[in-house]
Tab-separated table of C-alpha atoms in Angstrom:
chain	number	residue	atom	x	y	z
A	1	MET	CA	-26.092	-12.135	6.633
A	2	LYS	CA	-23.107	-12.447	3.718
A	3	ILE	CA	-23.216	-11.089	0.462
A	4	LYS	CA	-23.452	-12.558	-3.974
A	5	THR	CA	-22.083	-9.138	-5.370
A	6	ILE	CA	-20.262	-6.743	-4.928
A	7	LYS	CA	-19.664	-4.738	-8.546
A	8	ILE	CA	-18.228	-1.686	-9.558
A	9	HIS	CA	-21.683	0.757	-10.634
A	10	GLN	CA	-20.287	3.909	-11.912
A	11	LEU	CA	-16.949	5.006	-12.829
A	12	THR	CA	-16.499	8.904	-13.404
A	13	LEU	CA	-13.623	11.135	-14.090
A	14	HIS	CA	-13.734	14.649	-13.265
A	15	GLU	CA	-11.587	17.131	-14.099
A	16	HIS	CA	-9.308	16.490	-10.655
A	17	HIS	CA	-10.581	13.555	-9.175
A	18	LEU	CA	-12.147	9.568	-10.173
A	19	ASP	CA	-15.462	9.637	-8.762
A	20	ILE	CA	-16.063	5.675	-7.697
A	21	ILE	CA	-19.267	4.640	-6.762
A	22	TYR	CA	-19.335	0.749	-5.492
A	23	GLY	CA	-22.027	-2.049	-4.329
A	24	ALA	CA	-22.484	-4.618	-1.753
A	25	ASP	CA	-25.396	-6.409	-2.334
A	26	ASN	CA	-27.882	-3.535	-1.307
A	27	PHE	CA	-24.741	-1.615	0.421
A	28	ASN	CA	-23.453	1.270	-1.599
A	29	PHE	CA	-19.971	3.027	-1.029
A	30	SER	CA	-17.682	5.587	-2.390
A	31	THR	CA	-13.827	6.040	-4.004
A	32	LYS	CA	-13.077	9.557	-4.572
A	33	VAL	CA	-8.799	9.930	-5.626
A	34	PHE	CA	-7.587	13.242	-5.986
A	35	TYR	CA	-4.410	14.201	-7.853
A	36	HIS	CA	-3.124	18.005	-6.760
A	37	ASP	CA	-1.101	19.103	-9.799
A	38	VAL	CA	-3.098	17.002	-12.496
A	39	SER	CA	-5.986	17.943	-15.352
A	40	PHE	CA	-7.213	15.058	-16.728
A	41	SER	CA	-8.733	16.675	-20.120
A	42	LEU	CA	-5.220	18.304	-20.535
A	43	LEU	CA	-3.653	14.683	-19.718
A	44	ALA	CA	-6.545	13.412	-21.993
A	45	SER	CA	-5.604	15.847	-24.811
A	46	LYS	CA	-1.612	14.479	-24.376
A	47	TYR	CA	-2.835	10.924	-24.366
A	48	SER	CA	-6.213	9.603	-25.021
A	49	GLN	CA	-9.457	9.610	-24.107
A	50	ALA	CA	-9.082	6.163	-24.135
A	51	VAL	CA	-5.793	5.422	-22.644
A	52	ILE	CA	-6.690	7.502	-19.576
A	53	ASN	CA	-10.430	5.244	-19.715
A	54	GLN	CA	-7.713	2.380	-19.750
A	55	ILE	CA	-5.412	3.272	-15.922
A	56	ALA	CA	-8.786	4.795	-14.828
A	57	ALA	CA	-10.576	1.393	-14.946
A	58	TYR	CA	-7.280	-0.229	-13.511
A	59	ILE	CA	-8.147	1.422	-10.704
A	60	ALA	CA	-11.441	0.884	-10.143
A	61	LEU	CA	-10.616	-2.850	-10.543
A	62	PHE	CA	-8.463	-2.669	-7.635
A	63	GLU	CA	-9.976	-0.370	-5.417
A	64	GLY	CA	-12.736	-2.608	-5.400
A	65	ILE	CA	-10.631	-5.261	-4.079
A	66	LYS	CA	-11.031	-4.410	-0.354
A	67	LEU	CA	-14.662	-4.939	-0.813
A	68	CYS	CA	-13.727	-8.781	-1.132
A	69	SER	CA	-12.925	-8.738	2.866
A	70	LEU	CA	-16.661	-8.991	3.160
A	71	PHE	CA	-16.074	-12.492	1.167
A	72	PRO	CA	-18.388	-11.945	-2.008
A	73	LYS	CA	-19.260	-14.734	-4.442
A	74	TYR	CA	-19.449	-12.309	-7.390
A	75	TYR	CA	-17.141	-9.053	-8.344
A	76	ASP	CA	-19.123	-7.819	-11.235
A	77	ILE	CA	-16.851	-5.562	-12.801
A	78	ASN	CA	-19.085	-5.117	-16.608
A	79	LEU	CA	-18.353	-1.652	-16.421
A	80	VAL	CA	-14.870	-1.223	-16.336
A	81	ALA	CA	-14.341	-4.491	-18.446
A	82	GLU	CA	-13.976	-2.993	-21.959
A	83	ASN	CA	-11.079	-0.938	-20.457
A	84	LEU	CA	-9.037	-4.151	-19.523
A	85	SER	CA	-6.886	-6.666	-20.378
A	86	GLN	CA	-7.546	-9.866	-20.876
A	87	PRO	CA	-4.489	-11.113	-18.688
A	88	VAL	CA	-5.614	-9.262	-15.906
A	89	LEU	CA	-8.109	-11.966	-14.444
A	90	GLU	CA	-4.805	-14.143	-13.555
A	91	LEU	CA	-3.359	-10.748	-12.277
A	92	PHE	CA	-6.299	-10.354	-10.312
A	93	ALA	CA	-5.945	-13.603	-8.478
A	94	LYS	CA	-2.345	-13.335	-8.013
A	95	ILE	CA	-3.076	-10.293	-5.545
A	96	TYR	CA	-6.239	-11.086	-3.664
A	97	GLN	CA	-4.464	-15.089	-2.457
A	98	GLY	CA	-1.074	-13.196	-2.300
A	99	VAL	CA	-2.560	-9.861	0.060
A	100	PHE	CA	-6.063	-11.744	1.215
A	101	GLY	CA	-4.182	-14.453	2.885
A	102	GLN	CA	-3.888	-13.116	5.954
A	103	HIS	CA	-7.794	-11.661	6.263
A	104	TRP	CA	-7.689	-16.142	5.640
A	105	TYR	CA	-6.215	-17.138	8.665
A	106	GLU	CA	-8.186	-14.406	10.711
A	107	ASN	CA	-11.114	-15.004	9.321
A	108	ASN	CA	-10.417	-19.363	9.334
A	109	ILE	CA	-11.420	-19.472	6.192
A	110	THR	CA	-10.456	-22.410	4.167
A	111	ASP	CA	-12.854	-23.056	1.662
A	112	TYR	CA	-12.918	-19.547	-0.524
A	113	PRO	CA	-10.682	-18.857	-3.375
A	114	GLY	CA	-11.694	-15.027	-3.658
A	115	PRO	CA	-14.122	-13.811	-5.981
A	116	GLU	CA	-16.162	-15.355	-9.610
A	117	LEU	CA	-15.548	-11.825	-11.626
A	118	ILE	CA	-18.574	-11.002	-13.677
A	119	TYR	CA	-17.992	-9.472	-17.035
A	120	SER	CA	-19.377	-9.902	-20.762
A	121	GLN	CA	-16.600	-12.511	-22.456
A	122	ALA	CA	-16.647	-10.238	-25.671
A	123	SER	CA	-15.756	-7.165	-23.546
A	124	LEU	CA	-12.091	-8.350	-22.293
A	125	SER	CA	-9.197	-7.573	-24.996
A	126	ASN	CA	-5.394	-7.889	-25.103
A	127	SER	CA	-4.277	-4.616	-25.406
A	128	LYS	CA	-1.006	-3.056	-26.595
A	129	PRO	CA	0.842	-0.635	-24.562
A	130	ILE	CA	1.594	2.614	-25.509
A	131	SER	CA	4.512	5.200	-24.208
A	132	ILE	CA	5.094	7.439	-21.494
A	133	PHE	CA	5.481	11.022	-23.569
A	134	CYS	CA	9.148	11.955	-23.184
A	135	ASP	CA	11.717	10.230	-21.847
A	136	ASN	CA	12.259	11.976	-18.095
A	137	SER	CA	15.498	10.153	-16.025
A	138	THR	CA	13.288	11.912	-12.460
A	139	VAL	CA	12.067	9.266	-10.423
A	140	LEU	CA	9.151	9.418	-8.271
A	141	ALA	CA	9.168	8.726	-5.225
A	142	GLY	CA	6.662	7.559	-2.854
A	143	CYS	CA	6.791	8.830	0.303
A	144	GLY	CA	4.179	7.533	3.023
A	145	GLY	CA	7.257	9.410	5.769
A	146	GLY	CA	8.781	6.590	7.746
A	147	LYS	CA	12.092	5.517	8.141
A	148	ASP	CA	12.620	3.616	4.454
A	149	SER	CA	11.101	6.594	2.274
A	150	ILE	CA	13.632	8.910	4.178
A	151	VAL	CA	16.772	6.454	3.618
A	152	ALA	CA	15.494	5.944	0.391
A	153	MET	CA	15.054	9.592	-0.678
A	154	LYS	CA	18.463	9.967	1.004
A	155	MET	CA	20.119	7.624	-1.025
A	156	LEU	CA	18.979	8.853	-4.334
A	157	GLN	CA	20.342	12.968	-3.416
A	158	GLU	CA	23.597	11.163	-2.293
A	159	ALA	CA	23.519	9.353	-5.712
A	160	ASP	CA	22.465	12.792	-7.594
A	161	VAL	CA	19.524	10.923	-9.222
A	162	PRO	CA	17.178	13.202	-10.141
A	163	PHE	CA	13.861	12.524	-8.372
A	164	ALA	CA	10.059	13.827	-7.708
A	165	SER	CA	8.493	12.719	-4.818
A	166	MET	CA	4.361	10.713	-5.110
A	167	GLN	CA	3.119	12.146	-1.484
A	168	TYR	CA	-0.603	9.445	-0.456
A	169	SER	CA	-2.971	10.418	2.060
A	170	HIS	CA	-6.394	7.416	2.451
A	171	SER	CA	-9.057	7.865	4.759
A	172	VAL	CA	-7.865	4.005	6.623
A	173	TYR	CA	-5.063	6.501	7.937
A	174	GLY	CA	-7.348	9.500	9.304
A	175	LYS	CA	-8.190	12.655	7.835
A	176	ALA	CA	-6.161	14.297	4.822
A	177	ASP	CA	-4.371	17.404	5.972
A	178	ILE	CA	-3.079	15.937	9.146
A	179	GLN	CA	-1.675	13.381	6.749
A	180	HIS	CA	0.245	15.127	4.132
A	181	ASN	CA	1.671	17.502	6.760
A	182	LEU	CA	3.254	15.235	8.611
A	183	ILE	CA	4.702	13.817	5.322
A	184	SER	CA	6.152	17.685	4.004
A	185	GLY	CA	7.840	17.920	7.325
A	186	VAL	CA	9.824	14.592	6.405
A	187	LEU	CA	10.304	16.406	3.036
A	188	GLU	CA	12.221	19.203	4.402
A	189	TYR	CA	15.214	17.182	4.683
A	190	VAL	CA	15.371	15.997	0.878
A	191	THR	CA	15.576	17.920	-2.611
A	192	PRO	CA	12.741	16.606	-4.812
A	193	LEU	CA	12.265	18.352	-8.037
A	194	LYS	CA	8.864	18.716	-8.012
A	195	LYS	CA	5.992	17.907	-4.928
A	196	HIS	CA	3.477	15.416	-5.526
A	197	LYS	CA	-0.291	14.656	-3.640
A	198	ILE	CA	-2.507	12.112	-4.053
A	199	SER	CA	-5.669	11.837	-1.325
A	200	ILE	CA	-8.056	9.081	-0.972
A	201	TYR	CA	-11.139	9.497	0.359
A	202	ASP	CA	-12.563	6.127	0.989
A	203	ASP	CA	-16.175	5.579	2.965
A	204	PHE	CA	-16.271	1.819	3.819
A	205	ILE	CA	-13.490	2.392	5.241
A	206	ASP	CA	-14.986	5.223	7.659
A	207	TYR	CA	-18.767	3.593	8.039
A	208	PRO	CA	-18.702	1.316	11.168
A	209	PHE	CA	-19.816	-0.932	8.318
A	210	LEU	CA	-18.188	-4.005	9.828
A	211	GLN	CA	-18.563	-3.866	13.207
A	212	LEU	CA	-22.730	-3.228	12.905
A	213	TYR	CA	-23.366	-5.809	9.791
A	214	PHE	CA	-20.583	-7.819	10.151
A	215	PRO	CA	-19.173	-8.330	14.074
A	216	ASP	CA	-17.515	-11.552	13.079
A	217	ASN	CA	-15.382	-11.244	10.067
A	218	SER	CA	-11.681	-10.006	10.607
A	219	GLY	CA	-11.672	-6.389	9.554
A	220	ILE	CA	-11.434	-4.738	5.821
A	221	THR	CA	-7.914	-5.792	4.576
A	222	VAL	CA	-6.769	-3.735	1.053
A	223	PRO	CA	-4.071	-3.917	-1.264
A	224	GLU	CA	-2.962	-0.196	-0.877
A	225	THR	CA	0.563	-1.222	-2.995
A	226	PRO	CA	-0.645	-3.001	-5.716
A	227	VAL	CA	-3.776	0.168	-5.828
A	228	SER	CA	-1.358	2.974	-5.341
A	229	ILE	CA	1.343	1.506	-8.219
A	230	PHE	CA	-1.672	1.851	-11.100
A	231	GLU	CA	-2.770	5.592	-8.935
A	232	SER	CA	0.743	6.502	-9.481
A	233	LEU	CA	-0.461	6.373	-13.485
A	234	PRO	CA	-1.744	9.201	-13.695
A	235	LEU	CA	1.011	11.078	-12.813
A	236	MET	CA	3.674	9.450	-14.618
A	237	LEU	CA	2.144	10.730	-18.378
A	238	ASN	CA	1.256	13.790	-16.641
A	239	GLU	CA	4.759	14.597	-16.237
A	240	GLY	CA	6.756	11.915	-18.501
A	241	TYR	CA	8.333	9.634	-15.426
A	242	ASN	CA	9.108	6.629	-17.062
A	243	TYR	CA	10.161	5.668	-13.190
A	244	LEU	CA	8.526	4.965	-9.904
A	245	ALA	CA	10.037	3.766	-6.937
A	246	LEU	CA	9.048	2.763	-3.712
A	247	ALA	CA	10.505	2.128	-0.349
A	248	HIS	CA	10.202	-1.388	0.035
A	249	GLU	CA	12.841	-3.215	2.187
A	250	LYS	CA	13.545	-7.019	2.397
A	251	SER	CA	11.586	-8.117	5.134
A	252	ALA	CA	8.589	-7.606	3.514
A	253	ASN	CA	9.052	-10.397	1.772
A	254	THR	CA	9.219	-13.077	4.781
A	255	GLY	CA	5.693	-14.233	6.355
A	256	ASN	CA	4.627	-14.274	9.601
A	257	LEU	CA	3.844	-17.827	10.014
A	258	PHE	CA	3.533	-20.907	7.378
A	259	TRP	CA	-0.737	-22.114	7.352
A	260	GLU	CA	-0.765	-25.936	7.318
A	261	LYS	CA	-4.714	-25.862	7.112
A	262	LEU	CA	-3.797	-24.087	3.610
A	263	GLY	CA	-0.209	-25.457	3.066
A	264	LYS	CA	0.687	-21.759	2.440
A	265	GLU	CA	3.000	-18.984	3.968
A	266	VAL	CA	0.342	-16.086	5.133
A	267	ASN	CA	2.457	-12.754	4.633
A	268	HIS	CA	1.053	-9.556	5.433
A	269	GLN	CA	3.679	-7.173	3.333
A	270	TRP	CA	2.882	-9.412	0.700
A	271	GLY	CA	1.876	-6.338	-1.379
A	272	LYS	CA	4.846	-4.671	-0.601
A	273	GLY	CA	7.108	-7.369	-1.987
A	274	TYR	CA	9.370	-8.592	-4.630
A	275	GLU	CA	6.828	-11.036	-5.901
A	276	ALA	CA	4.064	-8.540	-6.148
A	277	GLU	CA	6.770	-6.243	-7.711
A	278	LYS	CA	7.806	-7.987	-10.419
A	279	GLU	CA	4.165	-9.148	-11.300
A	280	LEU	CA	3.622	-5.529	-11.686
A	281	ASN	CA	6.024	-4.426	-13.206
A	282	GLU	CA	5.019	-6.664	-16.520
A	283	PHE	CA	1.869	-6.549	-16.478
A	284	ILE	CA	2.134	-2.549	-17.078
A	285	GLN	CA	4.850	-3.300	-18.999
A	286	ALA	CA	3.239	-5.000	-21.406
A	287	ASN	CA	-0.558	-4.182	-21.073
A	288	LEU	CA	-0.518	-0.102	-20.162
A	289	LEU	CA	3.244	1.832	-20.575
A	290	SER	CA	5.648	0.081	-22.481
A	291	ASN	CA	8.607	2.357	-21.467
A	292	PHE	CA	7.305	2.193	-17.192
A	293	SER	CA	9.244	0.788	-14.428
A	294	TYR	CA	8.281	0.444	-11.313
A	295	PHE	CA	10.875	-0.902	-7.858
A	296	GLY	CA	10.993	-1.752	-4.493
A	297	ILE	CA	15.169	0.457	-3.950
A	298	LEU	CA	15.006	-1.040	-0.370
A	299	GLN	CA	14.379	-4.172	-1.349
A	300	PRO	CA	17.954	-5.940	-0.817
A	301	ILE	CA	18.820	-3.717	2.235
A	302	TYR	CA	17.970	-5.657	5.957
A	303	ASP	CA	15.411	-3.977	7.813
A	304	PHE	CA	18.632	-3.243	10.636
A	305	ARG	CA	20.545	-2.031	7.848
A	306	ILE	CA	17.713	1.120	7.238
A	307	PHE	CA	17.965	1.515	10.699
A	308	LYS	CA	21.630	2.167	10.535
A	309	ASN	CA	21.127	4.152	7.883
A	310	LEU	CA	18.712	6.819	9.158
A	311	ALA	CA	20.959	7.116	12.383
A	312	LYS	CA	23.215	9.689	10.119
A	313	TYR	CA	20.050	11.879	9.814
A	314	PRO	CA	19.537	12.161	13.592
A	315	GLU	CA	17.466	16.291	12.220
A	316	VAL	CA	14.345	13.848	10.483
A	317	LEU	CA	14.171	11.917	14.277
A	318	PRO	CA	11.066	14.278	14.847
A	319	LYS	CA	9.458	14.340	11.740
A	320	ILE	CA	8.705	10.708	10.598
A	321	HIS	CA	5.910	8.497	11.798
A	322	SER	CA	5.126	4.720	10.779
A	323	CYS	CA	1.831	4.232	13.037
A	324	ASN	CA	-1.532	3.018	11.178
A	325	ILE	CA	-3.897	3.704	14.502
A	326	GLN	CA	-3.012	7.884	15.391
A	327	LYS	CA	-0.244	9.215	13.175
A	328	PRO	CA	2.602	10.011	14.298
A	329	TRP	CA	2.753	7.082	17.453
A	330	CYS	CA	-0.371	5.842	19.257
A	331	LYS	CA	2.363	3.857	21.082
A	332	LYS	CA	-0.058	0.888	22.153
A	333	CYS	CA	0.637	-1.221	18.164
A	334	PRO	CA	2.924	-3.580	16.565
A	335	LYS	CA	4.115	-1.070	14.401
A	336	CYS	CA	5.061	1.863	16.869
A	337	ALA	CA	6.719	-0.816	19.203
A	338	TYR	CA	8.662	-2.383	16.449
A	339	VAL	CA	10.186	1.101	14.622
A	340	TRP	CA	10.656	2.566	18.416
A	341	LEU	CA	12.692	-0.324	19.183
A	342	GLY	CA	14.401	-0.233	15.745
A	343	LEU	CA	15.454	3.414	16.759
A	344	MET	CA	16.451	3.012	19.972
A	345	ALA	CA	19.089	-0.276	18.790
A	346	VAL	CA	20.931	2.707	16.793
A	347	PHE	CA	20.127	6.509	17.850
A	348	GLU	CA	20.962	8.271	21.373
A	349	PRO	CA	18.308	7.461	23.580
A	350	ALA	CA	17.989	10.456	25.059
A	351	SER	CA	17.140	11.755	20.724
A	352	VAL	CA	14.407	8.395	20.863
A	353	ASP	CA	12.967	9.862	24.282
A	354	ALA	CA	12.821	13.778	22.860
A	355	VAL	CA	10.362	11.805	20.475
A	356	PHE	CA	8.590	9.211	22.045
A	357	GLY	CA	8.001	10.506	26.212
A	358	SER	CA	7.896	6.655	27.252
A	359	ASN	CA	9.965	3.998	27.674
A	360	LEU	CA	8.104	1.370	25.846
A	361	PHE	CA	9.868	-2.191	27.721
A	362	ASP	CA	8.153	-0.208	30.491
A	363	ASP	CA	4.368	-1.224	29.033
A	364	ASP	CA	2.997	-4.462	29.701
A	365	ASP	CA	0.434	-4.014	26.940
A	366	LEU	CA	3.435	-4.498	24.814
A	367	LEU	CA	5.648	-7.472	25.818
A	368	PRO	CA	3.483	-9.978	24.448
A	369	ILE	CA	4.462	-7.638	20.794
A	370	PHE	CA	8.154	-8.332	21.580
A	371	ARG	CA	7.600	-11.379	22.010
A	372	GLU	CA	6.056	-12.361	18.764
A	373	MET	CA	8.591	-9.730	16.957
A	374	ILE	CA	11.457	-12.579	18.296
A	375	GLY	CA	9.439	-15.546	17.693
A	376	LEU	CA	8.559	-16.390	20.852
A	377	ALA	CA	4.868	-16.990	19.441
A	378	GLU	CA	2.626	-18.442	16.828
A	379	HIS	CA	3.547	-15.607	14.836
A	380	THR	CA	5.124	-12.436	14.235
A	381	PRO	CA	2.486	-9.036	14.746
A	382	PHE	CA	0.424	-8.985	11.114
A	383	GLU	CA	2.346	-4.967	10.957
A	384	CYS	CA	4.685	-3.748	8.256
A	385	ILE	CA	7.752	-4.664	10.555
A	386	GLY	CA	11.495	-6.817	10.004
A	387	GLU	CA	11.914	-10.640	11.017
A	388	ILE	CA	12.710	-12.443	13.430
A	389	ASP	CA	16.431	-11.845	13.730
A	390	GLU	CA	16.433	-8.667	12.557
A	391	SER	CA	14.283	-8.003	16.543
A	392	ARG	CA	16.473	-9.864	17.927
A	393	LEU	CA	19.004	-8.022	17.021
A	394	ALA	CA	17.716	-4.527	18.002
A	395	MET	CA	16.690	-6.010	21.014
A	396	LYS	CA	20.661	-6.987	21.951
A	397	LYS	CA	21.471	-3.934	20.686
A	398	CYS	CA	19.186	-2.512	23.439
A	399	LEU	CA	20.070	-4.603	25.719
C-alpha cells in the first residue's frame, strides 16, 4: 500500500484548544492541542482573530509533518494556506529534510525529497509580523522533566533571571496526567513565576496504524521541537513573554553518522540543534512576531558539564525522568542507558542505585547499546544522547 496525499481536512479553534483533522488518502486522524490557561476568545480580542488564525495555521501545518512518515507524494495544505506566508515553503523543506534523515536511513530511502505541498497559488502571502504586546522580561522556559530542563532552570534562577515554566505532554510519551505529574515533581525544586501546561492528544501515534497497514515502515517520526515552538506562541501572546528558552544542549548538533548513499549527515536531534533554532527564530521574527526570541540556553555546553552541574542538586535525582518509552525509566532503551551512565559518572553510586534499582552494566541486552555510544558500531543510538567522546569520558569516570 502507498499513500498518495496527506491533507489538512479541518482546523477548529475552541475556547481552550485546537482540533485538527488530517487525512491520509482514505484514513483520518485527529490531533488536539490543549492550553490549560489560555482563552482563545480573549486572545483574539486582545490581538485579532486573524493573528490567532495565522498561528493556528502554522501549528496545523507542522503538526502534520508526522504524516510524512508514510512517504506521501503530496501534502494538501489548501485549508490553511491563506494564513501562511510564502517563506514557509522553504522552512518546511528545511525542517522536513533535517528531521527525517533518520527515517530515510532506517527505511533505506534515497530518492524521496519530501512531499509536494499543494495549495492555491494565490493563497500564500508575505505577511508582516506583529509585536507581542508588553515587554515582559520573563523567560518562558520549557520543561520536559529531564536533567537538561532542571539545569537550565537552575541557571536562570541563580542568575536572577525571572522565568515561567512551560510543561508539555504528548501522546507519544503516554498518558498526559502521568507526564504532567512527573514534570510537576521536578518543578518543585525551582521557583517559576508561573506554571503553564500544554497537552497534545494524537491518535495517529496512539493507533496501531503503521503496524497493521505499513509493517515494513520503521516507525513514525515526530518533529516535536520545531512544532512545539509554534505551539508555544499562544502562551507567549497571552502572557506578553518575549523570550522562549529550551534546554537544548551542544551534543544535539552532532549527527549519528554520515550516510554515504545520500552524502549527508543523519542526526536524530537535528530539530534541537542550532541550525534549526536559527531557522525557526528568524522565520518567526520575520513573519509572525517581531519581538520574539527563541534560544537553547544549553547550546554552548557539553553534556558532561550538564551532568556535573546537575550533581550540585542531588535532591532532584529521584524526580528527573528522560525515558521516551515508559516513564520515568524503562531501563532497557538507549536513553535510559545513557542518562544512567552520566549519572553514575558524577553522583555517588548509591544515590543512583536508589533510583534505578539495578546496575545497567550488568544487563547483557544493553551491551550493544553501550558499544554504540562509545563509537564501536556503525552509528550511535538514534536517541537524544551525548557525543561519543562524552560517553567515553563518562565510561572512564565509571571505571
